[in-house]
Coordinates of C-alpha atoms in Angstrom, one line a residue:
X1 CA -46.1 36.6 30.6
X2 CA -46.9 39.6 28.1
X3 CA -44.6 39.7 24.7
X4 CA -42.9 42.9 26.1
X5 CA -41.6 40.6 28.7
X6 CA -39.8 37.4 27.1
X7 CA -36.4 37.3 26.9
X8 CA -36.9 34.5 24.1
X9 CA -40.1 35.4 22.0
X10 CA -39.7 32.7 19.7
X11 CA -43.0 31.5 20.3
X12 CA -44.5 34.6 19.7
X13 CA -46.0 35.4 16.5
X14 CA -45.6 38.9 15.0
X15 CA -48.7 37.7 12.1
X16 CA -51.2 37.1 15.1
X17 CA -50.3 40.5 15.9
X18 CA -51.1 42.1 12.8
X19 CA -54.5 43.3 11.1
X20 CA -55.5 44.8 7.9
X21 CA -57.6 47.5 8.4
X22 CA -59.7 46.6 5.2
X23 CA -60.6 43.6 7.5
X24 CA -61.6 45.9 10.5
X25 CA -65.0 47.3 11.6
X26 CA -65.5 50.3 10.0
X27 CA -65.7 52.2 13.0
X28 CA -61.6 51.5 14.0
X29 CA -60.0 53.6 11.8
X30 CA -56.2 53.7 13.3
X31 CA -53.3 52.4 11.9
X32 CA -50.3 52.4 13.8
X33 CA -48.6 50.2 17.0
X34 CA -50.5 50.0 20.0
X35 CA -49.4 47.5 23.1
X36 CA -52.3 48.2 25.7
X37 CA -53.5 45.3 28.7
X38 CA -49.9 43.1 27.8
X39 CA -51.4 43.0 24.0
X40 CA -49.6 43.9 20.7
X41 CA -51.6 45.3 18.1
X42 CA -50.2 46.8 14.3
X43 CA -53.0 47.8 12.1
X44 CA -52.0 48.3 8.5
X45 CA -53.2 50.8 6.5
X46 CA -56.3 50.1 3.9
X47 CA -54.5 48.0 1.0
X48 CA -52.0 47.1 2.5
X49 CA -50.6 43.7 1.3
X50 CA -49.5 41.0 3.8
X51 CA -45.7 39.8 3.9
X52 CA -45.3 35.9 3.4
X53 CA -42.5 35.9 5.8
X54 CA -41.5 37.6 9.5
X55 CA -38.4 39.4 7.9
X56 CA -40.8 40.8 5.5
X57 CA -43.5 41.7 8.2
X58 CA -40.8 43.3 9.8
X59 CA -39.4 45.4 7.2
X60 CA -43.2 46.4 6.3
X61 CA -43.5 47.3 10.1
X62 CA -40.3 49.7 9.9
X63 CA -41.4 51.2 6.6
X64 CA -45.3 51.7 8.4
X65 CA -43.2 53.7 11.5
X66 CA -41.0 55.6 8.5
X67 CA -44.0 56.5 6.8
X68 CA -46.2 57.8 10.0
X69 CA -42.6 59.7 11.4
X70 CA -41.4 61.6 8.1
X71 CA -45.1 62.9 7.0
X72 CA -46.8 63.4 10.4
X73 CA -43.9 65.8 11.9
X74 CA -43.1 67.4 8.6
X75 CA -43.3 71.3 9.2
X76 CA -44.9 71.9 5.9
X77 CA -47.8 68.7 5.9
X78 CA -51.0 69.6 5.7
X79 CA -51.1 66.6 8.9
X80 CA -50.5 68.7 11.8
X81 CA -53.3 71.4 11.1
X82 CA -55.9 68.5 10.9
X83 CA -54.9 67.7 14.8
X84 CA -52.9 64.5 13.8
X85 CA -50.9 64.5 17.2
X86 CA -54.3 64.0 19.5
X87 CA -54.1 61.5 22.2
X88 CA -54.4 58.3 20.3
X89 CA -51.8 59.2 18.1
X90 CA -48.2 60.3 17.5
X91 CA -46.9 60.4 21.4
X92 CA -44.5 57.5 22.0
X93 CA -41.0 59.0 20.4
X94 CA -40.1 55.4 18.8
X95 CA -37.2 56.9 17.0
X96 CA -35.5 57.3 19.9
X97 CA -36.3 53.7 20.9
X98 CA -35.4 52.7 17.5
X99 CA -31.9 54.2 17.5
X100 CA -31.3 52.8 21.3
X101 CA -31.0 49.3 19.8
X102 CA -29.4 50.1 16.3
X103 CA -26.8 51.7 18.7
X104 CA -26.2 48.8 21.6
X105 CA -26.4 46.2 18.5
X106 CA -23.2 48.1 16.7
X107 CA -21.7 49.7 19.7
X108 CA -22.7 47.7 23.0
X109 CA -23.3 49.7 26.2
X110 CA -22.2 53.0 26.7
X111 CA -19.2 53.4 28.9
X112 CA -17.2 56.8 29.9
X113 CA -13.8 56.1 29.1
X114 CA -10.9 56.8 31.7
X115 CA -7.4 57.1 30.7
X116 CA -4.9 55.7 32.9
X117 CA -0.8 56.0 32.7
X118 CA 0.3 52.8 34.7
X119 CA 4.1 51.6 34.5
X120 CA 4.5 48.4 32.4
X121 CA 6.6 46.2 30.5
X122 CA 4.4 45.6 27.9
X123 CA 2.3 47.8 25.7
X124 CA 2.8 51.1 23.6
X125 CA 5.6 53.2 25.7
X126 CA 4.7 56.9 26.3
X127 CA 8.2 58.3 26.2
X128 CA 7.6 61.7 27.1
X129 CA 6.3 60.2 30.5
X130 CA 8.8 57.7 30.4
X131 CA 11.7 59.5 30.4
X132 CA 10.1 62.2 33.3
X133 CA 9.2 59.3 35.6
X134 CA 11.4 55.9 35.2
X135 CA 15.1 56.0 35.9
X136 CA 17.0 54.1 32.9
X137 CA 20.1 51.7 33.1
X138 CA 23.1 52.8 31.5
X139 CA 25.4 49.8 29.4
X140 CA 28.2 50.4 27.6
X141 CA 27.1 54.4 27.4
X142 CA 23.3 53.0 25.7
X143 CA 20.0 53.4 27.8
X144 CA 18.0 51.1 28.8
X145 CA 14.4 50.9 30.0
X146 CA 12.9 47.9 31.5
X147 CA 9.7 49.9 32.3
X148 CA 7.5 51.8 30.3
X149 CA 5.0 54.1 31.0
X150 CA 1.8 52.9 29.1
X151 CA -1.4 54.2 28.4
X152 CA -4.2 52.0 29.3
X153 CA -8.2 53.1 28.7
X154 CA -10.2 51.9 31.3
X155 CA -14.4 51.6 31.2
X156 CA -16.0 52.4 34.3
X157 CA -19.1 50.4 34.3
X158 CA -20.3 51.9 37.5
X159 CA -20.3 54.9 36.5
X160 CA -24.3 56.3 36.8
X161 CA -24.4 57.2 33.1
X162 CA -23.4 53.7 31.8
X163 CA -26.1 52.4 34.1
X164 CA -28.4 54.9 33.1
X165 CA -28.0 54.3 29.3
X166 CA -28.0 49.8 30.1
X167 CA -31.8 51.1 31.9
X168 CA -32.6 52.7 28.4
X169 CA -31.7 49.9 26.7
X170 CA -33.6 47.1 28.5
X171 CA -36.5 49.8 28.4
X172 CA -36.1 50.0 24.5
X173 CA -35.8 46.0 23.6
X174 CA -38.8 45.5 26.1
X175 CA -41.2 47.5 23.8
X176 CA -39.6 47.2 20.0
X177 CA -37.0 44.9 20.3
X178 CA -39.0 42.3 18.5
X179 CA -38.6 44.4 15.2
X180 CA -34.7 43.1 15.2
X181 CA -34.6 40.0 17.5
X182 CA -35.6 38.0 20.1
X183 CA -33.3 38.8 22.8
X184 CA -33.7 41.0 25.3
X185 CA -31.3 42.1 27.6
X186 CA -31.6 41.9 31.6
X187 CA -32.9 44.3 33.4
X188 CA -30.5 46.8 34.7
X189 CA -30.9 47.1 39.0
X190 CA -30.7 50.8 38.8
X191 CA -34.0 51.9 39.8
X192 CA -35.6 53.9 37.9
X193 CA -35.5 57.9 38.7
X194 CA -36.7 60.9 36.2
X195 CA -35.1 63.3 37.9
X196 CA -31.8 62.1 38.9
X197 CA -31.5 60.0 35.6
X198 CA -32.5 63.6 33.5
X199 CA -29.9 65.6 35.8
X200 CA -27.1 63.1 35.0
X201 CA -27.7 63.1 31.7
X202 CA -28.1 66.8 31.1
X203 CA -24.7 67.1 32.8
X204 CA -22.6 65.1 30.5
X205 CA -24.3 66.5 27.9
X206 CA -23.2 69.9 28.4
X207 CA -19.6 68.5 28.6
X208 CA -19.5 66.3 25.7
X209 CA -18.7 67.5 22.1
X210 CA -18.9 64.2 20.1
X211 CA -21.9 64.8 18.2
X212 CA -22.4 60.5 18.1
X213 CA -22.9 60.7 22.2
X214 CA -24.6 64.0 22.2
X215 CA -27.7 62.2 19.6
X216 CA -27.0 59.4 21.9
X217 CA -27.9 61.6 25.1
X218 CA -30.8 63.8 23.5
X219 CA -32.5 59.9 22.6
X220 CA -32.2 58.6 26.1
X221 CA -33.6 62.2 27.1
X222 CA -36.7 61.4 25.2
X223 CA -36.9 57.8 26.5
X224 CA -36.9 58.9 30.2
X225 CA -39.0 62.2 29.4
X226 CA -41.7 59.1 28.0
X227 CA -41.7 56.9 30.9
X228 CA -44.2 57.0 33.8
X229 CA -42.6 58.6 36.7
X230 CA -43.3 54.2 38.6
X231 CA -41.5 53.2 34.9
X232 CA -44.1 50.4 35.0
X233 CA -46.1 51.6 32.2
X234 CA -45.9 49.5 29.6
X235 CA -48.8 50.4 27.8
X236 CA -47.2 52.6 24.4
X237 CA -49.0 53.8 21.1
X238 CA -47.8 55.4 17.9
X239 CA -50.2 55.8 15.2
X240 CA -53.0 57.5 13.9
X241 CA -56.8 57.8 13.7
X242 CA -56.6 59.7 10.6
X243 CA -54.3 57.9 8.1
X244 CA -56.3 59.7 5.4
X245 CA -54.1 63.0 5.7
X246 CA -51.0 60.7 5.4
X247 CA -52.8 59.2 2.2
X248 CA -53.0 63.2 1.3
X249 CA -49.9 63.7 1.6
X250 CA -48.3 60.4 -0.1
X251 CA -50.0 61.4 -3.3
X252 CA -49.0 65.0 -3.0
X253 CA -45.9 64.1 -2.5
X254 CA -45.9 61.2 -5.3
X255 CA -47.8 63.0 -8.2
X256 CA -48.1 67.2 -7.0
X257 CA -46.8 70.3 -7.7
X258 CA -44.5 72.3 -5.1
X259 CA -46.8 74.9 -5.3
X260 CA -50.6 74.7 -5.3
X261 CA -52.1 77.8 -3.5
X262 CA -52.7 79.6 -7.1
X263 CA -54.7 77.1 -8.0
X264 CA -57.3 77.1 -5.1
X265 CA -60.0 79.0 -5.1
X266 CA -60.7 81.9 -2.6
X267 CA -64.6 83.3 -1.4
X268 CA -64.9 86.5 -0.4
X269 CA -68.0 88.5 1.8
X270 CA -69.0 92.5 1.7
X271 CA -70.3 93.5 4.3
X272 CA -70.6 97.0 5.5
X273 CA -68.9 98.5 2.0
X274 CA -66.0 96.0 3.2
X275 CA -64.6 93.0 1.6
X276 CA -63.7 89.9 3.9
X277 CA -61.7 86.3 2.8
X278 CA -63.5 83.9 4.0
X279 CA -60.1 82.3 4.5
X280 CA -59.3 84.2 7.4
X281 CA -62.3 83.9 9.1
X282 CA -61.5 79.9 8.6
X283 CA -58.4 80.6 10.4
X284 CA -59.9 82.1 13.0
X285 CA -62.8 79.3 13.4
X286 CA -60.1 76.7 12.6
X287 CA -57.2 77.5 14.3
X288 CA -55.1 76.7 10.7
X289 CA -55.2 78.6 7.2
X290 CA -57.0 76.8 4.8
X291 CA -59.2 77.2 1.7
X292 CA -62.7 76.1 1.9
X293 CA -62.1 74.2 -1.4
X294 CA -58.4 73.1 -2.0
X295 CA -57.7 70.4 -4.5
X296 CA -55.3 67.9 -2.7
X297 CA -53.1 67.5 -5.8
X298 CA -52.3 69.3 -8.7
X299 CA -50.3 67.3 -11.0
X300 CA -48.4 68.7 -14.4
X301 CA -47.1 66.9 -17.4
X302 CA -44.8 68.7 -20.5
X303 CA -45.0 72.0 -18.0
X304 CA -44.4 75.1 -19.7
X305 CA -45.0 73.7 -23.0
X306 CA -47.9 73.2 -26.1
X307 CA -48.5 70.4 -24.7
X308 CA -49.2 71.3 -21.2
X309 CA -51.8 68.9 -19.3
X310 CA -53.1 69.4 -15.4
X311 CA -54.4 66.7 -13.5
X312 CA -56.5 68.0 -10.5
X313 CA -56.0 64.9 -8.0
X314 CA -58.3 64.2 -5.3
X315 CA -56.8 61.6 -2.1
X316 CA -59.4 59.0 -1.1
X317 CA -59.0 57.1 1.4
X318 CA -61.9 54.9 0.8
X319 CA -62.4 51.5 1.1
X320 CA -64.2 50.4 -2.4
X321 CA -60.7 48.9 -3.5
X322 CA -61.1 46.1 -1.1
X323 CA -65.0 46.4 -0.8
X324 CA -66.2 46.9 -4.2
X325 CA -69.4 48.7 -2.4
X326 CA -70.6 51.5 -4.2
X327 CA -71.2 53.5 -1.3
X328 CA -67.0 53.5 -0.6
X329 CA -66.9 55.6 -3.9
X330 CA -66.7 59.7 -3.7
X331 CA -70.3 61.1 -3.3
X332 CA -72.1 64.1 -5.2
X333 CA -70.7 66.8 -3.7
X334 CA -66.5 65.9 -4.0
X335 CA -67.3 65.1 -7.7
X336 CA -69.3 68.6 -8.2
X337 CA -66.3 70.2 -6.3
X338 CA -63.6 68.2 -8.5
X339 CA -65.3 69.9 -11.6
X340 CA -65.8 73.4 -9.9
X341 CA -62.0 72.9 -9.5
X342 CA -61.3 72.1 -12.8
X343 CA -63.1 74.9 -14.1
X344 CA -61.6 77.3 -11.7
X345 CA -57.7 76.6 -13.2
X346 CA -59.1 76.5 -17.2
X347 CA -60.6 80.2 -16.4
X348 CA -57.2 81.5 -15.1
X349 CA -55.3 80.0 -17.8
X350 CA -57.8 81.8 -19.8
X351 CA -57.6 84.8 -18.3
X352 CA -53.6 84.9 -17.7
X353 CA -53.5 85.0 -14.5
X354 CA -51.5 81.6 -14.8
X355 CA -48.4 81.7 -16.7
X356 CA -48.9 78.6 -19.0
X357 CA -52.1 77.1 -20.5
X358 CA -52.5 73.3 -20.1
X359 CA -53.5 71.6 -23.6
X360 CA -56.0 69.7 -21.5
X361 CA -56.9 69.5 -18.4
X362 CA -58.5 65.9 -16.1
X363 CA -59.8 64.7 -13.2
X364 CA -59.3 61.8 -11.1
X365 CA -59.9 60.2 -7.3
X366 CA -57.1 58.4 -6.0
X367 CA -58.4 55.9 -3.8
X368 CA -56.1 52.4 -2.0
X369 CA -56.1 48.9 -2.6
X370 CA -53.9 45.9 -2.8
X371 CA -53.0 44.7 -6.3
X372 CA -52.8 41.2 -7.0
X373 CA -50.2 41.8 -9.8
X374 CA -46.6 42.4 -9.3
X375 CA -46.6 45.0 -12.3
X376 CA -50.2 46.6 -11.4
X377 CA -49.7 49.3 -9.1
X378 CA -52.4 51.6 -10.2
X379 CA -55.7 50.5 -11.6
X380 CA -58.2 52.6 -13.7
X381 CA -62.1 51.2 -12.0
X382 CA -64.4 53.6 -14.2
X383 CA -65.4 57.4 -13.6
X384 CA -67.7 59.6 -12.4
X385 CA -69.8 62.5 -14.2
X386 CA -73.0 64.9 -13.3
X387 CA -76.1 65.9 -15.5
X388 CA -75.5 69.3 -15.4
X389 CA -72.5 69.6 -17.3
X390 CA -72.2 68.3 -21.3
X391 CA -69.7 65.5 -22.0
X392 CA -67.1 68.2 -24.0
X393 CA -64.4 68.6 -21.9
X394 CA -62.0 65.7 -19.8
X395 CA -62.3 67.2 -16.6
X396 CA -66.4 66.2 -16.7
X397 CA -65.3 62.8 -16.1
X398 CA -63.6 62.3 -12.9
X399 CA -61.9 58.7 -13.0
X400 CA -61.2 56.5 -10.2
X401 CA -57.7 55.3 -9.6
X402 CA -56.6 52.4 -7.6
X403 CA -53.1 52.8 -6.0
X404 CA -51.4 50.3 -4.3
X405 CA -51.3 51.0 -0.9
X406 CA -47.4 49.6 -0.2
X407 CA -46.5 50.3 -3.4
X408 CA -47.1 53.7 -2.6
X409 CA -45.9 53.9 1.0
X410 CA -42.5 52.6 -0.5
X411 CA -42.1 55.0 -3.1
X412 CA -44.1 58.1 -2.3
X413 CA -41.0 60.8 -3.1
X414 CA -41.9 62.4 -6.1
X415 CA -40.9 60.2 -9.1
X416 CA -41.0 61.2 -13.1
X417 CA -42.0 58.0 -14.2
X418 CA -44.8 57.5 -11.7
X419 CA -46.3 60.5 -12.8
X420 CA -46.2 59.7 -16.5
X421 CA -47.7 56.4 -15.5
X422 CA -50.7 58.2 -13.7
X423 CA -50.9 60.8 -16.6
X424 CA -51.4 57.7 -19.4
X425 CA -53.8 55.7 -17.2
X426 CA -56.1 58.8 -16.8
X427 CA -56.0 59.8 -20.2
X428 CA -56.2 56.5 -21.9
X429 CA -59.4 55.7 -19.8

């Protein structure tokens, strides 16, 4: 029996399930969840540091899923124009799974509610109704009722919606339910049916008002709109090939400016008496607008003052923090192009074509790895420099900066006193 099918996984363990892809061939580059041939697989990112207990394995699986979700469908990332969401990776909507068991944990199964006026001695009295449809007894000139009318609610379980949304469920605990528990519910007997199930759902949707039940609705919407017309699919995957655009992004997002594009630098032809950007004849080769060189990161400290420094940031996502090899470090040409960068920004200061001049301006790789410190997240390794430039300026020197991978993937908003960090250990080194 495959893990997707217990009802009691306890034997199962969610560690033999898991792999570190600094561990991995070098040719299997995805990090994500994938269940293919009754087989769970989670790859962790490169650095990532292994949990000591399930709860914590699980928590680091739900922060892996956050992490892939909030910077792969961001409008704005840099992700989807590097063609993130190709067939091995973002295409099973787990968040609708997700909130399918967060939901029947708190709430239970969904059930339309019917309200039913039933006459009663007991129970809360509707007296308008009351005094249309029982006949009192008179005493001694007082009234008397020794029948009520009473409001009952009633829950139709047969209802097909109720039945629809126990099907979504089962469907969601048989592929994630292991994140929160062992226990799986039993499978509903309601065959499944795209078509019907989509029409029923549609319809109540368009009737309903409580915002809870319509997020409720649009979720089971994705769930059916993801299952194989059979429903016997189990196969799933959510994930990535290209975790180094997420790695892009968490530093951008960590360290960066807002801002960037006037510090990249643009290439131009003339041809014919007429001047071209070569930028828009990479969008047109490309399919997305992007500069042939673009530093991943600009990062400012003291901004808008005398002291004024820029960091120009480059995201690896290479595996010398776990390998030591020197051929996982940045090659010639992104350490020519980190200086050509640097230069690039110092000769618009210069000029005024950027509003404030930086007091000094540095260079660094950001590449992952798993610290083996509690208060280490980021770790100076040494630097990188080129012949043809003299020693007389910081940016020359392009150092190489360890981050921790989970360190990171936990707090990648953008955070003063991260950046302050990063800003001392490149300038102290």
């Amino acid at each position: 029996m495959s893990v997707l099918e217990h009802n009691n996984i306890s034997s199962f363990s969610l560690f033999d399930a898991c792999s570190y892809n600094a561990s991995l061939s070098e040719k299997d580059y995805f990090v994500g969840i994938k269940y293919e041939n009754e087989s769970l697989r989670i790859n962790f990112p490169l650095g990532y540091k292994r949990a000591s207990t399930e709860e914590e394995l699980k928590k680091d699986v739900l922060n892996l899923i956050g992490v892939l979700s909030s910077l792969s469908d961001a409008n704005e990332s840099f992700i989807q124009n590097q063609k993130i969401a190709h067939k091995e990776n973002v295409v099973f909507p787990i968040h609708a799974y997700l909130y399918l068991i967060k939901d029947f944990l708190t709430n239970g199964y969904y059930f339309e509610k019917e309200v039913v006026y039933t006459k009663s001695s007991n129970g809360k009295a509707n007296w308008a109704k009351t005094a249309r449809q029982v006949k009192p007894l008179l005493q001694d000139d007082s009234v008397f009722y020794t029948e009520f009318i009473t409001r009952k609610v009633k829950h139709n379980e047969n209802e097909l919606i109720s039945q629809i949304h126990q099907y979504c469920v089962w469907e969601s605990f048989s592929k994630i339910g292991w994140l929160f528990s062992s226990f799986v519910p039993i499978k509903p007997r309601i065959k499944f049916n795209k078509s019907l199930f989509l029409s029923i759902i549609k319809t109540k949707l368009s009737q309903t008002f409580n915002e809870k039940t319509m997020l409720l609705f649009n979720y089971m919407i994705d769930v059916i709109e993801f299952l194989d017309k059979s429903s016997e699919t189990k196969n799933f995957t959510y994930g990535t090939n290209e975790f180094e655009y997420i790695w892009e992004s968490m530093v951008d997002s960590a360290f960066g400016e807002k801002n960037k594009t006037k510090y990249y630098p643009h290439c131009y032809w003339e041809i014919d008496g007429k001047e071209y950007s070569s930028d828009q004849l990479e969008f047109k080769q490309l399919e997305f607008k992007q500069s042939a060189l673009r530093p991943d990161t600009i990062m400012i400290t003291d901004k808008g003052t005398e002291n004024q420094k820029t960091f120009v940031l480059d995201s690896k996502y290479y595996r010398y923090g776990e390998s030591k090899h020197l051929n996982h470090l940045p090659m010639s040409g992104s350490i020519i192009k980190q200086i050509a960068y640097a230069e690039y920004i110092e000769n618009k200061e210069n000029s005024g074509e950027l509003k404030h001049k930086s007091k000094a301006i540095y260079n660094a790789f950001i590449m992952p790895y798993e610290s083996k410190k509690a208060d280490e997240n980021m770790k100076f390794v040494g630097s990188a420099r080129t012949d043809y430039k003299a020693e007389d300026k910081p940016y020359y020197k392009i150092k190489a900066i360890l981050v921790d991978t989970k360190w990171l993937m936990e707090n990648y908003n953008r955070n003063d006193k991260m950046i302050r960090e990063l800003a001392e250990l490149i300038e102290r080194k």
